[in-house]
Structure formats: structure tokens, C-alpha cells
Short mmCIF file of C-alpha atoms in Angstrom, two decimals:
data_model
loop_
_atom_site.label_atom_id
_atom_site.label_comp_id
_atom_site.label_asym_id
_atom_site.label_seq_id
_atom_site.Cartn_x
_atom_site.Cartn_y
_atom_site.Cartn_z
CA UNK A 1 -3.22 -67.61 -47.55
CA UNK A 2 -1.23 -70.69 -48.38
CA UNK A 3 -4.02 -72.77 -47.66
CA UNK A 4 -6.27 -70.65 -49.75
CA UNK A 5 -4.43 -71.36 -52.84
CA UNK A 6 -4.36 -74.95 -52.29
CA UNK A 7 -8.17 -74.69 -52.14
CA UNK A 8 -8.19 -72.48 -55.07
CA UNK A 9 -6.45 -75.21 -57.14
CA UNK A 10 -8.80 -77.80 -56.54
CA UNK A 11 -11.67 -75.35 -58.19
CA UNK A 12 -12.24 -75.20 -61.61
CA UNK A 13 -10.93 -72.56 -63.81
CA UNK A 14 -13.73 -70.16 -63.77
CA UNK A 15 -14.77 -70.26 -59.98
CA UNK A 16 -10.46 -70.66 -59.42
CA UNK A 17 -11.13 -66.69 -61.59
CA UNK A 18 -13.87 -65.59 -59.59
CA UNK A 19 -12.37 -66.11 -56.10
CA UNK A 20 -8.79 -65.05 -56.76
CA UNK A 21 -10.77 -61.39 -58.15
CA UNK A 22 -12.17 -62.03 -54.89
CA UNK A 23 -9.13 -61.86 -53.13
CA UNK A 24 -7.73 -59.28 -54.94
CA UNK A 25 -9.84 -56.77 -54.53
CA UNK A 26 -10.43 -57.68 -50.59
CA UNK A 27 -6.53 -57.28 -50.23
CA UNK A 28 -6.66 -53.95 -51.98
CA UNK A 29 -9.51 -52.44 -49.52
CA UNK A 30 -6.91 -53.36 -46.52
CA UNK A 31 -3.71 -52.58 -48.21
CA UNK A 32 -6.07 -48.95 -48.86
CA UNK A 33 -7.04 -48.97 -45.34
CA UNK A 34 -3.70 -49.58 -43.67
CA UNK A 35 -2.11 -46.91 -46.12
CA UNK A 36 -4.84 -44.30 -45.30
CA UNK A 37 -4.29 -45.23 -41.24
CA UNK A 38 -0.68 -44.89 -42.03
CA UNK A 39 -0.96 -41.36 -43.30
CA UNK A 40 -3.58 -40.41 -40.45
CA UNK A 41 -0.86 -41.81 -37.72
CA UNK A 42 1.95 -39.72 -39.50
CA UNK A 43 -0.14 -36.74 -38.95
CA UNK A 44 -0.86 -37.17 -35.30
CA UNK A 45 2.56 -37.68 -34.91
CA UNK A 46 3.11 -34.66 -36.31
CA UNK A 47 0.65 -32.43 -34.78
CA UNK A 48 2.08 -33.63 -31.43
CA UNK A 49 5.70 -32.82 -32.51
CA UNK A 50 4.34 -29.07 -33.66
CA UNK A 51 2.47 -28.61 -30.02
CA UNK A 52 4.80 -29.75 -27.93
CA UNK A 53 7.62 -27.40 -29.76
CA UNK A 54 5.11 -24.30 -29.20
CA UNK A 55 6.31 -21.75 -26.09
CA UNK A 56 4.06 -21.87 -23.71
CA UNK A 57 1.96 -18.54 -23.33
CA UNK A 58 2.17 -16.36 -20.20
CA UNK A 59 -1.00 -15.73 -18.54
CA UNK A 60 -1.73 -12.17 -17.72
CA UNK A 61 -2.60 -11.06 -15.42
CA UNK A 62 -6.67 -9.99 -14.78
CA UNK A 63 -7.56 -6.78 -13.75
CA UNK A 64 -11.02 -7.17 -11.95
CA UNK A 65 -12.30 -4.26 -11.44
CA UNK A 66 -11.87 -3.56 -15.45
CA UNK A 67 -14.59 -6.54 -15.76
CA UNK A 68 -17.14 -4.14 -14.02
CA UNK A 69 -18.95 -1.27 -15.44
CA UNK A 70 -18.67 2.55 -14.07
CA UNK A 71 -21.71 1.77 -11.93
CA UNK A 72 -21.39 -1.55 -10.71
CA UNK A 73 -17.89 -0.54 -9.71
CA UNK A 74 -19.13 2.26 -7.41
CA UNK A 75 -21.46 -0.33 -6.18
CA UNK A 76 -18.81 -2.40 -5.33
CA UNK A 77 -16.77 -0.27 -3.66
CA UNK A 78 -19.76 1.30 -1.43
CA UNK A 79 -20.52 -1.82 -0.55
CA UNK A 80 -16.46 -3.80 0.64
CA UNK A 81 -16.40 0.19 2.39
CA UNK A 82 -19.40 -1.05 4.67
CA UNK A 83 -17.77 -4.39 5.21
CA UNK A 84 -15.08 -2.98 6.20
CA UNK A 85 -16.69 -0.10 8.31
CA UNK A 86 -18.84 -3.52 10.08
CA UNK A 87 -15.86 -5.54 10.65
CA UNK A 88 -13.93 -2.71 12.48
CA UNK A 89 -16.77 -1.79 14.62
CA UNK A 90 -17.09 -5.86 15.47
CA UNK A 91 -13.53 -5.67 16.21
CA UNK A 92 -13.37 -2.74 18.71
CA UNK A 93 -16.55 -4.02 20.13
CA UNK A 94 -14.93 -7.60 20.56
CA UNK A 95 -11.48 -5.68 22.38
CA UNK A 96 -13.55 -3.82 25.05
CA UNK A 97 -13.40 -5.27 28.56
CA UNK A 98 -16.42 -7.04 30.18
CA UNK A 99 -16.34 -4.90 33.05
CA UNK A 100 -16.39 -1.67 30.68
CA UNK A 101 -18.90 -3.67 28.75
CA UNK A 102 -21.23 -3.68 31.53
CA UNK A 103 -20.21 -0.28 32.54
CA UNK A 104 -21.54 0.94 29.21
CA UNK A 105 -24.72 -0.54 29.46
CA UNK A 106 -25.41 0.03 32.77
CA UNK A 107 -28.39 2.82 33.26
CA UNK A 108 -27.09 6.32 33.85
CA UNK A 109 -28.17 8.17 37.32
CA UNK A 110 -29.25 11.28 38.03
CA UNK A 111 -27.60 14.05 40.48
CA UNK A 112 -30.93 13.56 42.31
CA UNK A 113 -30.53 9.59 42.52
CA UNK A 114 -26.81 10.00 43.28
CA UNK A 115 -27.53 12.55 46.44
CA UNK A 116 -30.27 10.30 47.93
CA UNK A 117 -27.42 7.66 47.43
CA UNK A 118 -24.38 9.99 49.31
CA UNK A 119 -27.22 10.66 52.06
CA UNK A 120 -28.46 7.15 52.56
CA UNK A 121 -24.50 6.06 52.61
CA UNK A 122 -23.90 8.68 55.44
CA UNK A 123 -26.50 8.00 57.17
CA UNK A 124 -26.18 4.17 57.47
CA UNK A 125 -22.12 5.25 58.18
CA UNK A 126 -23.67 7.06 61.43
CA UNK A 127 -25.07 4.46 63.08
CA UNK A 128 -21.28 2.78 63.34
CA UNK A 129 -19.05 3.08 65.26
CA UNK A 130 -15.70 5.10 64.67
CA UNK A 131 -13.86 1.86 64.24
CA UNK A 132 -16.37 0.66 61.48
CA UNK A 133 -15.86 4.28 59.76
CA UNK A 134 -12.18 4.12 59.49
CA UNK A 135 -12.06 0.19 58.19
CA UNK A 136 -14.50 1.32 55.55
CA UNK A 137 -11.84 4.14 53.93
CA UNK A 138 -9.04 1.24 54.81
CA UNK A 139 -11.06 -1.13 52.22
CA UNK A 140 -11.69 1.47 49.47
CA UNK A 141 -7.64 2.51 49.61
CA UNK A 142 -6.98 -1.28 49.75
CA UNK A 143 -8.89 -2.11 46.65
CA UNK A 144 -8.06 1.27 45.05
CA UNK A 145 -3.80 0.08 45.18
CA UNK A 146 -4.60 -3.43 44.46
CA UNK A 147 -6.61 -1.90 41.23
CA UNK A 148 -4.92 1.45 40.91
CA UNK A 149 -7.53 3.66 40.21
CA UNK A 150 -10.97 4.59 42.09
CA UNK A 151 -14.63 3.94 40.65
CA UNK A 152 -17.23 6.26 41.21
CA UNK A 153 -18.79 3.83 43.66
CA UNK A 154 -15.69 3.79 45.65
CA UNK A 155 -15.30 7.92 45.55
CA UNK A 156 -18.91 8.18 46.93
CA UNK A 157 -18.64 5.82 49.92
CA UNK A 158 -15.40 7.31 50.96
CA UNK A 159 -16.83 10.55 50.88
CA UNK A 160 -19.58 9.59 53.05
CA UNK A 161 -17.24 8.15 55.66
CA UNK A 162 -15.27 11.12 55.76
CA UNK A 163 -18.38 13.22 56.34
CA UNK A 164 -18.97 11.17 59.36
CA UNK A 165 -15.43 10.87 60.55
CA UNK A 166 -15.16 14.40 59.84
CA UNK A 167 -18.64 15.40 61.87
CA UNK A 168 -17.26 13.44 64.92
CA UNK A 169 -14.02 15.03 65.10
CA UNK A 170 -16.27 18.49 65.58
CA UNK A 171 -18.35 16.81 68.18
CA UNK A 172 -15.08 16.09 70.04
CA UNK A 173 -13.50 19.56 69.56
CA UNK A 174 -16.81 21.07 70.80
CA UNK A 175 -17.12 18.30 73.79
CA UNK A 176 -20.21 17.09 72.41
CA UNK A 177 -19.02 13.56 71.42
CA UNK A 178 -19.94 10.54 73.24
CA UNK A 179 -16.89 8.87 73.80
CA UNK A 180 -13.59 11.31 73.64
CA UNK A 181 -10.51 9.65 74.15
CA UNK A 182 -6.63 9.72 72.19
CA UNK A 183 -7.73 6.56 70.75
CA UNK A 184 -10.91 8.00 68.54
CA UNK A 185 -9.04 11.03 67.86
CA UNK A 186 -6.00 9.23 66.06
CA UNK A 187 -8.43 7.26 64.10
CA UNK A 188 -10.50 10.06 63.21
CA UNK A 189 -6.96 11.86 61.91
CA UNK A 190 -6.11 8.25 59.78
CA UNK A 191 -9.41 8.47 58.04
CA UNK A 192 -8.87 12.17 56.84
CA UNK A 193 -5.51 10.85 55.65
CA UNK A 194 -6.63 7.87 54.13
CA UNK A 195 -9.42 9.86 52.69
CA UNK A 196 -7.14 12.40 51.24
CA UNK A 197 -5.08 9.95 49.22
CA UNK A 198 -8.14 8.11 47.91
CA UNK A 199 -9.39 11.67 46.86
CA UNK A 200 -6.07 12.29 45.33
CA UNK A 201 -6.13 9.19 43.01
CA UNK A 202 -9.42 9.97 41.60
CA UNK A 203 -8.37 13.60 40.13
CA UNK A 204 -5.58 11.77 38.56
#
């Protein structure tokens, strides 16, 4: 500014007029401008004073299901119900043992199929000898402790060996049997043991 005025001297009086109007009204547009950014910053100020004294507003909490209509609620609920139903089902379907799995879905068997079974099972049983008929029952009882309960499977061959032990103990009463001796009898009186406690563990 101070050299302005210097430079305003030099001019002569009517251009020395017309710039210093000049200047005058330039330094009342800023001295207007910084007043009216003055003002604007006092109100910002302000505002930010007024929000940051507000309480803050609880939230409440949102019902959901009042968002839905009547039917769209019943449609809802029919349809989590079937999720839920699925998810169980998946769940005691996941907790079942392979074994039981594969029970399940194993085909079922007649009476017919099952008696052609018991027969074939005897019959192959007959062509041992009494040794081989006793260690069969010993191997079902073994596996039916180690496992504590007896299969079907299991029930059906020990069956079959104690038709045959039980068939040879008649041929030896009656004198018919090939071989009769104290040592056939005893084993022939362990397999109807054996057999009986097999038998046993299956009604339980």
C-alpha cells in the first residue's frame, strides 16, 4: 500500500482521484467479504457447539416381524419351520452309524430266502466234521462278547450248527454215528452250551 501512494503522488490530481476511488471501493468489497466470512465462520462455530451439546438418541430396538404383512409373515414362518424340519432330519441322518447306515439300505429278505439260507448253512455244516461244528459256535460267541450283542447273520449260522451238533448227538445215542467216542460227545455237549448262551443274548 505504501508504495501505492508514492505512485499515486506522482499522478496528477485527477487520475491521483480516479485511482484512490479505485482503491476505495476495492478495499470495501474485501473488508465486505471478510466481514460476511466472519459472520458465516461464527455460525459454523455455532452450529457445531449446538450439535455436539445434543444427547445422543437411543436406538430402538426393530421388531422384524412387524415390517412384514399378515401374509408374508405366515409365509415366513412356513417356510424357517421347513428349514428347520430339513436341518434336523440332516442332523439325525448325519449321527447314524455307517454300519446301521448300510443296514438300512440293505435289501430286505424273505422267510422263503432266509430258509433256503438256514438249509444251505446246515447242509454245508454236515459235510464237517464235529470239530469244525463246535469252532463255528466258538467264533459266533467270540465275536458276539467282543461286540456284545448278536446279528441276525450270527443267530442263523449258530442255529444251523446246533442242528447238526444236535442231529449227531442222536446218531450217537441211537449207535448210528460214525465215530462214537467221550471225545465227540463232550464237544457235542459244549456246542449246546455255547449255543444256548448265544441264543440267550439275542432275546435280550
Amino acid at each position: 500500500m505504501v508504495t501505492n501512494l508514492k505512485e499515486i503522488k506522482k499522478l496528477s490530481p485527477e487520475e491521483r482521484i480516479k485511482k484512490l476511488k479505485k482503491i476505495e471501493k476495492e478495499n470495501k468489497k474485501e473488508i465486505n467479504e471478510a466481514e460476511k466470512l466472519i459472520k458465516d465462520s461464527v455460525k459454523e462455530i455455532n452450529v457445531k457447539e449446538e450439535i455436539r451439546d445434543l444427547p445422543i438418541p437411543q436406538i430402538k430396538a426393530v421388531d422384524i416381524e412387524s415390517l412384514f404383512a399378515p401374509e408374508e409373515k405366515e409365509v415366513f414362518a412356513a417356510k424357517r419351520y421347513e428349514n428347520i424340519r430339513q436341518r434336523n432330519v440332516e442332523e439325525e441322518t448325519a449321527e447314524i452309524p455307517l454300519e446301521e447306515t448300510v443296514e438300512q439300505e440293505k435289501p430286505k429278505i424273505t422267510e422263503e430266502e432266509l430258509e433256503a439260507q438256514r438249509q444251505y448253512q446246515i447242509l454245508e455244516l454236515r459235510r464237517e466234521p464235529t470239530e469244525n461244528v463246535v469252532q463255528e459256535l466258538e467264533n459266533i460267541y467270540q465275536q458276539v462278547r467282543e461286540t456284545g450283542g448278536v446279528t441276525g447273520e450270527q443267530m442263523r449260522m449258530a442255529y444251523a450248527a446246533n442242528v447238526v451238533a444236535r442231529e449227531r448227538q442222536h446218531d450217537i445215542e441211537r449207535g448210528t454215528y460214525e465215530r462214537i467216542d467221550e471225545q465227540v460227545s463232550n464237544q457235542l455237549d459244549i456246542a449246546r452250551q455255547i449255543f444256548k448262551s448265544i441264543k440267550d443274548k439275542y432275546k435280550k
